DNA sequence: GTTTGGGTAAAACGATCGTTTCATACGAAC
DNA sequence: GTTCGTATGAAACGATCGTTTTACCCAAAC
């Protein structure tokens, strides 16, 4: 932890610590100790603890959402109607594979899942703001791939897909216990393949029958 | 908050407070203030803060898991091979409808979802212990309803189903933003119907093609 | 009547938190 | 060489945390 500027060391250590113990569980003293940085440096560079957290979030979320849009652009430039599997993979894949940095993976797998489930906190609007552009683009893409569904049903199923993804990505131990060792949570490739298959299946489920 | 014994008032207030701000965010002083209980009473009745949290969890989880098994027993007594929809609803339904107590609903919708995503914490084994009996029973039921899938694939998809459920149940605001107001997160009936449909669709997705 | 023990009340304990203050070191601008 | 804004280090501040201690109330047991 002795490389990079002070600011970068704080960001990196904060990312790891927030991912490990969450926002409230993280301590600036523990953070500055592992980062080999003075305690006051956090407030100098980021204002306060929450400012640091927002900076940590943005550093990783921006590339993920950019990659999502890039892949969707690519799909739509190739075909007027991309397949559902392609759209799902463009949405889910970047969370698992944007960065080769293992620290980024740790962030996504632990912190992002935690954020998605956290109710309180003032950073959720800040988090959704970056996500909003992505949401609309993919809502349109999903609706096109699933013309039989109503917009409300598309929204519900995107919601469920997000949940399955967040849970699967955040998990590092439960799937092993659930499967009695059959499934390896670190096998990102299998995880992505199974997750995409599950989500596409759920999205393609027959629509609600209208009582006529 | 002026009814019931001291112990019950602590449990009820703790349930609400943990659901609102999480374990680390909850303060015993705020808890004892709203419960109109002395600070020391928490340690007298529950040992410490974590003991109180475990007691809060158990009070709500036990009925849910009991109801799950009861419904599964009922299904299997009626038919040798219950339909997938029935099994999914027996698994998901109790989380939304076991108790008519609105405080129990608040607990399930906020705290349980949070627990499912929380990585650290010592109560997860304690939580899984109660869940373990449920897990095996439903794993068998799902495997029977989906004979084409490998055990590993059944485990993966149960895992994803749990994630979609936890996310959907914990959410109270995001689906409204995601759907631009089309979907109402408080409409438990629609939520359950859409969720069951999504999960059954995901579980029924075509299996991984073996490269021969 | 006295004793006993479960339950509650008030107060303080030590620890640790996020934050602030103040002094200092360093490099660029003039 | 002096000045000045940026950055860091050391120390302390006030607040609040979970927990413990001590004393008190009161109904049941003897």
Short mmCIF file of C-alpha atoms (C1' of nucleotides) in Angstrom, two decimals:
data_model
loop_
_atom_site.label_atom_id
_atom_site.label_comp_id
_atom_site.label_asym_id
_atom_site.label_seq_id
_atom_site.Cartn_x
_atom_site.Cartn_y
_atom_site.Cartn_z
CA UNK A 1 0.00 0.00 0.00
CA UNK A 2 2.99 2.27 -0.44
CA UNK A 3 2.50 3.41 -4.04
CA UNK A 4 0.64 6.23 -5.70
CA UNK A 5 -0.29 9.64 -4.41
CA UNK A 6 -1.85 10.18 -1.04
CA UNK A 7 -5.21 10.70 -2.64
CA UNK A 8 -5.01 7.45 -4.58
CA UNK A 9 -3.86 5.50 -1.56
CA UNK A 10 -6.86 6.77 0.39
CA UNK A 11 -9.21 5.79 -2.42
CA UNK A 12 -7.76 2.31 -2.74
CA UNK A 13 -7.70 1.63 0.98
CA UNK A 14 -11.19 3.06 1.35
CA UNK A 15 -12.51 0.85 -1.41
CA UNK A 16 -11.15 -2.24 0.27
CA UNK A 17 -12.29 -1.24 3.72
CA UNK A 18 -15.79 -0.18 2.68
CA UNK A 19 -16.15 -3.42 0.80
CA UNK A 20 -15.09 -5.38 3.86
CA UNK A 21 -17.08 -3.77 6.65
CA UNK A 22 -19.49 -1.35 4.98
CA UNK A 23 -19.77 2.38 5.36
CA UNK A 24 -20.72 2.54 9.01
CA UNK A 25 -18.32 -0.20 9.97
CA UNK A 26 -15.35 1.48 8.30
CA UNK A 27 -13.11 3.59 10.48
CA UNK A 28 -11.03 6.46 9.19
CA UNK A 29 -8.25 5.53 11.56
CA UNK A 30 -8.06 1.98 10.31
CA UNK A 31 -8.25 3.31 6.77
CA UNK A 32 -5.44 5.81 7.21
CA UNK A 33 -3.31 3.22 8.96
CA UNK A 34 -3.43 0.71 6.14
CA UNK A 35 -3.07 3.50 3.58
CA UNK A 36 -0.08 4.89 5.50
CA UNK A 37 -1.65 8.31 5.36
CA UNK A 38 -2.33 10.95 7.92
CA UNK A 39 -5.80 11.09 9.37
CA UNK A 40 -6.38 14.68 8.33
CA UNK A 41 -5.58 13.90 4.69
CA UNK A 42 -8.99 12.31 4.25
CA UNK A 43 -10.77 15.52 5.16
CA UNK A 44 -8.35 17.59 3.15
CA UNK A 45 -8.91 15.66 -0.08
CA UNK A 46 -12.52 14.54 0.29
CA UNK A 47 -14.11 16.84 2.85
CA UNK A 48 -15.45 14.10 5.05
CA UNK A 49 -16.09 10.39 5.25
CA UNK A 50 -19.13 10.51 3.00
CA UNK A 51 -17.27 12.49 0.36
CA UNK A 52 -14.64 9.79 0.30
CA UNK A 53 -17.31 7.15 -0.10
CA UNK A 54 -18.86 8.95 -3.05
CA UNK A 55 -15.45 9.26 -4.67
CA UNK A 56 -14.83 5.55 -4.17
CA UNK A 57 -18.15 4.73 -5.77
CA UNK A 58 -17.68 6.97 -8.78
CA UNK A 59 -14.26 5.62 -9.59
CA UNK A 60 -15.69 2.16 -10.24
CA UNK A 61 -19.24 2.83 -11.36
CA UNK A 62 -18.44 5.17 -14.21
CA UNK A 63 -16.45 2.57 -16.21
CA UNK A 64 -19.10 -0.08 -15.63
CA UNK A 65 -21.95 2.04 -16.92
CA UNK A 66 -19.82 3.32 -19.79
CA UNK A 67 -19.05 -0.24 -20.81
CA UNK A 68 -22.73 -1.15 -20.64
CA UNK A 69 -23.63 1.63 -23.02
CA UNK A 70 -20.70 0.80 -25.28
CA UNK A 71 -21.81 -2.79 -25.63
CA UNK A 72 -25.41 -1.80 -26.23
CA UNK A 73 -24.31 0.66 -28.90
CA UNK A 74 -22.32 -2.09 -30.54
CA UNK A 75 -25.26 -4.48 -30.51
CA UNK A 76 -27.68 -1.95 -31.93
CA UNK A 77 -25.26 -0.93 -34.64
CA UNK A 78 -25.02 -4.51 -35.80
CA UNK A 79 -28.68 -5.40 -35.72
CA UNK A 80 -31.93 -3.51 -35.49
CA UNK A 81 -33.19 -6.02 -32.94
CA UNK A 82 -30.50 -7.60 -30.79
CA UNK A 83 -31.38 -10.86 -29.12
CA UNK A 84 -32.45 -10.87 -25.51
CA UNK A 85 -29.38 -12.83 -24.46
CA UNK A 86 -27.15 -10.21 -26.00
CA UNK A 87 -28.88 -7.35 -24.22
CA UNK A 88 -28.81 -9.16 -20.89
CA UNK A 89 -25.15 -9.92 -21.26
CA UNK A 90 -24.40 -6.32 -22.19
CA UNK A 91 -26.12 -5.29 -18.99
CA UNK A 92 -24.78 -7.89 -16.58
CA UNK A 93 -21.38 -8.64 -18.07
CA UNK A 94 -19.65 -5.34 -17.30
CA UNK A 95 -20.23 -5.81 -13.59
CA UNK A 96 -18.07 -8.91 -13.70
CA UNK A 97 -15.51 -8.12 -16.32
CA UNK A 98 -14.89 -4.40 -16.89
CA UNK A 99 -11.75 -4.26 -14.89
CA UNK A 100 -9.02 -6.75 -14.62
CA UNK A 101 -7.90 -5.11 -11.40
CA UNK A 102 -8.71 -7.63 -8.65
CA UNK A 103 -9.41 -4.78 -6.28
CA UNK A 104 -12.14 -3.57 -8.61
CA UNK A 105 -13.62 -7.04 -8.58
CA UNK A 106 -13.63 -7.05 -4.79
CA UNK A 107 -15.38 -3.72 -4.83
CA UNK A 108 -18.07 -4.81 -7.22
CA UNK A 109 -18.64 -8.15 -5.57
CA UNK A 110 -19.01 -6.81 -2.07
CA UNK A 111 -19.72 -3.11 -1.98
CA UNK A 112 -22.01 -2.80 -4.95
CA UNK A 113 -24.24 -5.59 -3.79
CA UNK A 114 -24.40 -4.01 -0.40
CA UNK A 115 -25.36 -0.66 -1.83
CA UNK A 116 -28.14 -2.15 -3.90
CA UNK A 117 -29.79 -3.50 -0.78
CA UNK A 118 -29.09 -0.60 1.51
CA UNK A 119 -32.21 1.40 2.10
CA UNK A 120 -30.95 4.44 3.93
CA UNK A 121 -28.00 6.53 2.94
CA UNK A 122 -27.76 9.71 1.02
CA UNK A 123 -25.62 8.34 -1.79
CA UNK A 124 -28.39 6.32 -3.43
CA UNK A 125 -29.64 9.32 -5.46
CA UNK A 126 -26.04 10.02 -6.33
CA UNK A 127 -25.73 6.42 -7.37
CA UNK A 128 -28.93 6.34 -9.39
CA UNK A 129 -27.99 9.56 -11.15
CA UNK A 130 -25.13 7.83 -12.89
CA UNK A 131 -27.34 4.85 -13.56
CA UNK A 132 -30.27 6.76 -14.95
CA UNK A 133 -28.96 7.05 -18.49
CA UNK A 134 -28.25 3.34 -18.54
CA UNK A 135 -31.70 2.52 -17.23
CA UNK A 136 -33.59 4.23 -20.03
CA UNK A 137 -31.46 2.79 -22.79
CA UNK A 138 -31.81 -0.76 -21.56
CA UNK A 139 -35.49 -0.38 -20.76
CA UNK A 140 -36.05 0.42 -24.43
CA UNK A 141 -33.86 -2.47 -25.53
CA UNK A 142 -35.66 -4.93 -23.27
CA UNK A 143 -39.04 -3.66 -24.36
CA UNK A 144 -38.09 -4.16 -28.01
CA UNK A 145 -36.86 -7.68 -27.37
CA UNK A 146 -40.04 -8.46 -25.42
CA UNK A 147 -42.82 -6.75 -27.35
CA UNK A 148 -45.54 -8.85 -25.73
CA UNK A 149 -44.86 -7.48 -22.26
CA UNK A 150 -46.39 -4.32 -20.87
CA UNK A 151 -44.01 -1.57 -19.77
CA UNK A 152 -44.87 -2.30 -16.15
CA UNK A 153 -43.96 -5.95 -16.58
CA UNK A 154 -40.69 -5.00 -18.19
CA UNK A 155 -39.93 -2.76 -15.23
CA UNK A 156 -40.78 -5.49 -12.72
CA UNK A 157 -38.56 -7.98 -14.46
CA UNK A 158 -35.67 -5.57 -14.82
CA UNK A 159 -36.05 -5.01 -11.10
CA UNK A 160 -35.89 -8.73 -10.37
CA UNK A 161 -32.93 -9.11 -12.71
CA UNK A 162 -31.06 -6.44 -10.81
CA UNK A 163 -31.76 -8.27 -7.59
CA UNK A 164 -30.56 -11.61 -8.87
CA UNK A 165 -27.43 -9.96 -10.24
CA UNK A 166 -26.62 -8.00 -7.11
CA UNK A 167 -27.12 -11.03 -4.93
CA UNK A 168 -25.10 -13.32 -7.14
CA UNK A 169 -22.28 -10.86 -7.52
CA UNK A 170 -22.08 -9.94 -3.86
CA UNK A 171 -22.03 -13.52 -2.73
CA UNK A 172 -18.80 -15.28 -2.07
CA UNK A 173 -19.80 -18.03 0.30
CA UNK A 174 -23.50 -18.80 0.28
CA UNK A 175 -23.68 -20.49 -3.08
CA UNK A 176 -21.00 -22.89 -1.95
CA UNK A 177 -23.05 -23.79 1.13
CA UNK A 178 -26.29 -23.88 -0.83
CA UNK A 179 -24.88 -26.26 -3.41
CA UNK A 180 -22.84 -28.35 -0.98
CA UNK A 181 -19.70 -27.35 -2.84
CA UNK A 182 -21.02 -28.01 -6.33
CA UNK A 183 -20.80 -24.37 -7.39
CA UNK A 184 -17.74 -22.16 -7.13
CA UNK A 185 -18.58 -18.49 -6.55
CA UNK A 186 -15.18 -17.40 -7.83
CA UNK A 187 -15.82 -18.94 -11.24
CA UNK A 188 -16.98 -15.72 -12.86
CA UNK A 189 -17.38 -17.30 -16.26
CA UNK A 190 -19.82 -19.96 -15.12
CA UNK A 191 -21.55 -17.48 -12.88
CA UNK A 192 -22.12 -15.08 -15.75
CA UNK A 193 -23.35 -17.82 -18.07
CA UNK A 194 -25.77 -19.23 -15.53
CA UNK A 195 -26.94 -15.80 -14.48
CA UNK A 196 -27.60 -14.67 -18.04
CA UNK A 197 -29.52 -17.85 -18.70
CA UNK A 198 -31.63 -17.45 -15.57
CA UNK A 199 -32.41 -13.80 -16.28
CA UNK A 200 -33.33 -14.36 -19.91
CA UNK A 201 -35.59 -17.18 -18.79
CA UNK A 202 -37.27 -14.94 -16.27
CA UNK A 203 -37.65 -12.10 -18.73
CA UNK A 204 -39.18 -14.46 -21.27
CA UNK A 205 -41.69 -15.94 -18.86
CA UNK A 206 -45.24 -15.91 -20.23
CA UNK A 207 -47.00 -12.67 -19.50
CA UNK A 208 -49.83 -12.32 -17.07
CA UNK A 209 -52.97 -13.77 -18.55
CA UNK A 210 -55.68 -11.14 -18.81
CA UNK A 211 -58.99 -12.35 -17.47
CA UNK A 212 -61.38 -11.70 -20.33
CA UNK B 1 -44.86 1.96 22.28
CA UNK B 2 -46.23 1.72 25.80
CA UNK B 3 -47.64 -1.81 25.79
CA UNK B 4 -46.24 -5.22 26.57
CA UNK B 5 -43.43 -6.30 28.83
CA UNK B 6 -40.06 -4.61 28.84
CA UNK B 7 -38.58 -7.49 26.92
CA UNK B 8 -41.22 -7.32 24.22
CA UNK B 9 -40.95 -3.57 23.92
CA UNK B 10 -37.20 -3.92 23.37
CA UNK B 11 -37.75 -6.57 20.71
CA UNK B 12 -40.34 -4.53 18.88
CA UNK B 13 -38.37 -1.31 18.99
CA UNK B 14 -35.20 -3.15 18.01
CA UNK B 15 -36.91 -4.73 15.05
CA UNK B 16 -38.05 -1.36 13.76
CA UNK B 17 -34.75 0.33 14.42
CA UNK B 18 -32.59 -2.41 12.91
CA UNK B 19 -34.83 -2.41 9.88
CA UNK B 20 -34.47 1.33 9.54
CA UNK B 21 -30.75 1.88 10.02
CA UNK B 22 -29.17 -1.56 10.12
CA UNK B 23 -27.21 -3.23 12.88
CA UNK B 24 -24.26 -0.89 13.00
CA UNK B 25 -26.40 2.19 12.54
CA UNK B 26 -28.74 1.29 15.37
CA UNK B 27 -28.05 2.84 18.75
CA UNK B 28 -29.09 1.30 22.02
CA UNK B 29 -29.87 4.71 23.41
CA UNK B 30 -32.22 5.57 20.57
CA UNK B 31 -33.74 2.11 20.90
CA UNK B 32 -34.34 2.38 24.62
CA UNK B 33 -35.74 5.88 24.22
CA UNK B 34 -38.42 4.88 21.74
CA UNK B 35 -39.12 1.70 23.69
CA UNK B 36 -39.39 3.73 26.90
CA UNK B 37 -37.03 1.31 28.56
CA UNK B 38 -33.91 1.72 30.58
CA UNK B 39 -30.61 1.32 28.81
CA UNK B 40 -29.41 -1.47 31.06
CA UNK B 41 -32.51 -3.55 30.38
CA UNK B 42 -31.13 -4.54 26.98
CA UNK B 43 -28.09 -6.13 28.51
CA UNK B 44 -30.12 -7.69 31.26
CA UNK B 45 -32.50 -9.46 28.89
CA UNK B 46 -30.29 -10.13 25.88
CA UNK B 47 -26.71 -9.93 27.10
CA UNK B 48 -25.56 -7.45 24.51
CA UNK B 49 -26.51 -5.74 21.28
CA UNK B 50 -25.80 -8.77 19.12
CA UNK B 51 -27.86 -11.01 21.37
CA UNK B 52 -30.78 -8.67 20.90
CA UNK B 53 -30.31 -8.77 17.15
CA UNK B 54 -30.35 -12.57 17.11
CA UNK B 55 -33.52 -12.58 19.18
CA UNK B 56 -35.14 -10.11 16.78
CA UNK B 57 -34.22 -12.30 13.83
CA UNK B 58 -35.48 -15.53 15.33
CA UNK B 59 -38.84 -14.10 16.27
CA UNK B 60 -39.67 -13.47 12.62
CA UNK B 61 -37.69 -16.11 10.75
CA UNK B 62 -39.06 -19.14 12.54
CA UNK B 63 -42.68 -18.60 11.44
CA UNK B 64 -41.61 -17.91 7.87
CA UNK B 65 -39.62 -21.10 7.52
CA UNK B 66 -42.30 -23.10 9.31
CA UNK B 67 -44.89 -21.79 6.88
CA UNK B 68 -42.67 -22.70 3.95
CA UNK B 69 -42.41 -26.28 5.10
CA UNK B 70 -46.11 -26.43 5.90
CA UNK B 71 -47.02 -25.35 2.38
CA UNK B 72 -44.56 -27.76 0.83
CA UNK B 73 -45.95 -30.59 2.94
CA UNK B 74 -49.41 -29.68 1.77
CA UNK B 75 -48.36 -29.68 -1.88
CA UNK B 76 -46.58 -32.99 -1.67
CA UNK B 77 -49.48 -34.61 0.13
CA UNK B 78 -51.78 -33.61 -2.67
CA UNK B 79 -49.63 -34.59 -5.59
CA UNK B 80 -46.52 -36.66 -6.09
CA UNK B 81 -45.12 -33.98 -8.38
CA UNK B 82 -46.26 -30.45 -7.56
CA UNK B 83 -45.94 -27.92 -10.32
CA UNK B 84 -43.00 -25.57 -10.37
CA UNK B 85 -45.23 -22.56 -9.81
CA UNK B 86 -46.63 -24.13 -6.67
CA UNK B 87 -43.21 -24.88 -5.23
CA UNK B 88 -41.94 -21.39 -6.00
CA UNK B 89 -44.97 -19.82 -4.41
CA UNK B 90 -44.60 -22.01 -1.33
CA UNK B 91 -41.05 -20.75 -1.05
CA UNK B 92 -41.52 -17.07 -1.81
CA UNK B 93 -45.03 -16.48 -0.55
CA UNK B 94 -44.39 -16.82 3.19
CA UNK B 95 -41.91 -13.98 3.11
CA UNK B 96 -44.69 -11.64 2.03
CA UNK B 97 -47.70 -13.02 3.80
CA UNK B 98 -46.97 -15.03 6.93
CA UNK B 99 -47.84 -12.33 9.32
CA UNK B 100 -50.54 -9.77 9.12
CA UNK B 101 -48.63 -7.67 11.64
CA UNK B 102 -47.43 -4.64 9.64
CA UNK B 103 -44.33 -4.48 11.80
CA UNK B 104 -43.44 -7.97 10.67
CA UNK B 105 -43.83 -6.86 7.08
CA UNK B 106 -41.51 -3.95 7.70
CA UNK B 107 -38.99 -6.33 9.19
CA UNK B 108 -39.09 -8.71 6.29
CA UNK B 109 -39.05 -6.04 3.67
CA UNK B 110 -36.10 -4.16 5.04
CA UNK B 111 -34.07 -6.18 7.48
CA UNK B 112 -34.22 -9.56 5.81
CA UNK B 113 -33.14 -8.22 2.48
CA UNK B 114 -30.30 -6.43 4.15
CA UNK B 115 -29.17 -9.56 5.92
CA UNK B 116 -29.16 -11.53 2.72
CA UNK B 117 -26.68 -9.15 1.19
CA UNK B 118 -24.56 -8.51 4.22
CA UNK B 119 -21.28 -10.31 3.97
CA UNK B 120 -19.76 -9.88 7.39
CA UNK B 121 -21.51 -10.46 10.65
CA UNK B 122 -21.59 -13.45 12.90
CA UNK B 123 -25.31 -14.07 12.65
CA UNK B 124 -25.23 -15.46 9.14
CA UNK B 125 -24.41 -19.00 10.34
CA UNK B 126 -27.11 -18.56 12.94
CA UNK B 127 -29.42 -17.46 10.19
CA UNK B 128 -28.53 -20.29 7.83
CA UNK B 129 -28.94 -22.85 10.59
CA UNK B 130 -32.65 -22.17 10.72
CA UNK B 131 -32.77 -22.10 6.94
CA UNK B 132 -30.87 -25.30 6.35
CA UNK B 133 -33.81 -27.63 6.79
CA UNK B 134 -35.81 -25.54 4.36
CA UNK B 135 -33.01 -25.53 1.85
CA UNK B 136 -32.77 -29.28 1.48
CA UNK B 137 -36.49 -29.83 1.22
CA UNK B 138 -36.93 -27.27 -1.51
CA UNK B 139 -33.78 -28.32 -3.34
CA UNK B 140 -35.32 -31.76 -3.72
CA UNK B 141 -38.66 -30.30 -4.79
CA UNK B 142 -37.05 -28.06 -7.38
CA UNK B 143 -34.90 -30.88 -8.68
CA UNK B 144 -37.99 -33.07 -9.11
CA UNK B 145 -39.86 -30.34 -10.94
CA UNK B 146 -36.82 -29.72 -13.17
CA UNK B 147 -35.42 -33.17 -13.90
CA UNK B 148 -33.43 -32.00 -16.91
CA UNK B 149 -31.21 -29.73 -14.82
CA UNK B 150 -28.05 -30.83 -13.09
CA UNK B 151 -27.89 -30.40 -9.32
CA UNK B 152 -25.37 -27.59 -9.78
CA UNK B 153 -27.70 -25.76 -12.11
CA UNK B 154 -30.57 -26.14 -9.65
CA UNK B 155 -28.34 -24.67 -6.95
CA UNK B 156 -27.31 -21.73 -9.12
CA UNK B 157 -30.90 -20.94 -9.98
CA UNK B 158 -32.11 -21.25 -6.41
CA UNK B 159 -29.34 -18.82 -5.58
CA UNK B 160 -30.49 -16.35 -8.20
CA UNK B 161 -34.10 -16.78 -7.08
CA UNK B 162 -33.13 -15.89 -3.55
CA UNK B 163 -31.41 -12.77 -4.83
CA UNK B 164 -34.37 -11.62 -6.88
CA UNK B 165 -36.66 -12.24 -3.92
CA UNK B 166 -34.51 -10.48 -1.37
CA UNK B 167 -34.05 -7.49 -3.63
CA UNK B 168 -37.70 -7.24 -4.54
CA UNK B 169 -38.85 -7.60 -0.97
CA UNK B 170 -36.35 -5.18 0.49
CA UNK B 171 -37.15 -2.52 -2.04
CA UNK B 172 -39.63 0.19 -1.30
CA UNK B 173 -38.58 2.96 -3.60
CA UNK B 174 -36.40 1.84 -6.49
CA UNK B 175 -39.02 0.01 -8.49
CA UNK B 176 -41.12 3.16 -8.50
CA UNK B 177 -38.20 5.14 -9.91
CA UNK B 178 -37.24 2.38 -12.30
CA UNK B 179 -40.73 2.13 -13.71
CA UNK B 180 -41.48 5.88 -13.64
CA UNK B 181 -44.34 5.20 -11.27
CA UNK B 182 -45.86 2.32 -13.20
CA UNK B 183 -45.20 -0.22 -10.44
CA UNK B 184 -46.22 0.13 -6.82
CA UNK B 185 -43.81 -1.58 -4.39
CA UNK B 186 -46.49 -1.74 -1.70
CA UNK B 187 -48.76 -3.86 -3.87
CA UNK B 188 -47.69 -7.18 -2.38
CA UNK B 189 -50.14 -9.18 -4.44
CA UNK B 190 -48.85 -7.97 -7.79
CA UNK B 191 -45.29 -8.17 -6.55
CA UNK B 192 -45.72 -11.79 -5.56
CA UNK B 193 -47.41 -12.72 -8.82
CA UNK B 194 -44.76 -11.04 -10.97
CA UNK B 195 -41.94 -12.42 -8.86
CA UNK B 196 -43.22 -15.98 -9.02
CA UNK B 197 -43.61 -15.68 -12.77
CA UNK B 198 -40.09 -14.32 -13.20
CA UNK B 199 -38.53 -16.98 -11.00
CA UNK B 200 -40.35 -19.87 -12.61
CA UNK B 201 -39.28 -18.52 -15.98
CA UNK B 202 -35.69 -18.36 -14.86
CA UNK B 203 -35.79 -21.81 -13.34
CA UNK B 204 -37.28 -23.23 -16.54
CA UNK B 205 -34.67 -21.64 -18.80
CA UNK B 206 -33.10 -24.13 -21.19
CA UNK B 207 -30.14 -25.87 -19.66
CA UNK B 208 -26.59 -25.32 -20.69
CA UNK B 209 -25.91 -27.03 -23.97
CA UNK B 210 -23.19 -29.65 -23.63
CA UNK B 211 -20.59 -29.34 -26.33
CA UNK B 212 -20.36 -32.82 -27.81
"C1'" DG C 1 -41.16 -9.59 59.62
"C1'" DT C 2 -37.32 -10.80 57.19
"C1'" DT C 3 -34.99 -12.44 53.34
"C1'" DT C 4 -34.30 -13.31 48.57
"C1'" DG C 5 -33.89 -12.56 43.79
"C1'" DG C 6 -35.79 -10.79 39.46
"C1'" DG C 7 -36.33 -6.52 37.32
"C1'" DT C 8 -35.55 -1.53 36.66
"C1'" DA C 9 -33.30 3.13 37.24
"C1'" DA C 10 -29.40 6.41 37.21
"C1'" DA C 11 -24.93 7.27 36.49
"C1'" DA C 12 -20.58 6.59 35.12
"C1'" DC C 13 -16.81 3.87 32.62
"C1'" DG C 14 -13.35 3.38 29.05
"C1'" DA C 15 -12.99 3.40 24.32
"C1'" DT C 16 -13.43 5.15 19.88
"C1'" DC C 17 -15.56 7.79 16.57
"C1'" DG C 18 -15.47 11.90 12.87
"C1'" DT C 19 -13.70 16.18 12.82
"C1'" DT C 20 -10.86 20.30 13.71
"C1'" DT C 21 -6.86 22.93 14.88
"C1'" DC C 22 -2.30 24.31 14.53
"C1'" DA C 23 2.31 23.89 13.10
"C1'" DT C 24 5.37 22.60 9.57
"C1'" DA C 25 7.55 21.20 5.17
"C1'" DC C 26 8.07 21.89 0.32
"C1'" DG C 27 8.01 23.67 -4.42
"C1'" DA C 28 6.75 27.26 -7.66
"C1'" DA C 29 6.25 32.33 -8.64
"C1'" DC C 30 8.10 36.69 -8.47
"C1'" DG D 1 15.62 35.31 -1.11
"C1'" DT D 2 11.04 35.96 -0.02
"C1'" DT D 3 6.33 34.83 -0.46
"C1'" DC D 4 2.47 31.91 -0.90
"C1'" DG D 5 -0.65 28.11 -1.67
"C1'" DT D 6 -0.62 23.07 -1.40
"C1'" DA D 7 0.00 19.16 1.28
"C1'" DT D 8 1.10 16.57 5.35
"C1'" DG D 9 1.97 15.45 10.42
"C1'" DA D 10 0.77 15.48 15.40
"C1'" DA D 11 -2.41 16.33 18.70
"C1'" DA D 12 -6.50 17.37 20.67
"C1'" DC D 13 -11.80 18.25 20.73
"C1'" DG D 14 -16.46 17.16 21.63
"C1'" DA D 15 -19.65 13.70 21.06
"C1'" DT D 16 -21.36 9.22 21.37
"C1'" DC D 17 -20.89 4.48 21.51
"C1'" DG D 18 -21.62 -0.34 24.10
"C1'" DT D 19 -21.10 -1.80 28.48
"C1'" DT D 20 -20.76 -1.99 33.56
"C1'" DT D 21 -21.58 -0.70 38.14
"C1'" DT D 22 -24.35 0.47 41.89
"C1'" DA D 23 -28.45 1.22 44.17
"C1'" DC D 24 -33.33 0.74 44.55
"C1'" DC D 25 -38.11 -1.26 44.14
"C1'" DC D 26 -41.17 -4.98 45.02
"C1'" DA D 27 -43.54 -9.34 45.11
"C1'" DA D 28 -42.92 -14.16 46.64
"C1'" DA D 29 -40.76 -17.52 50.03
"C1'" DC D 30 -39.83 -18.82 54.51
#
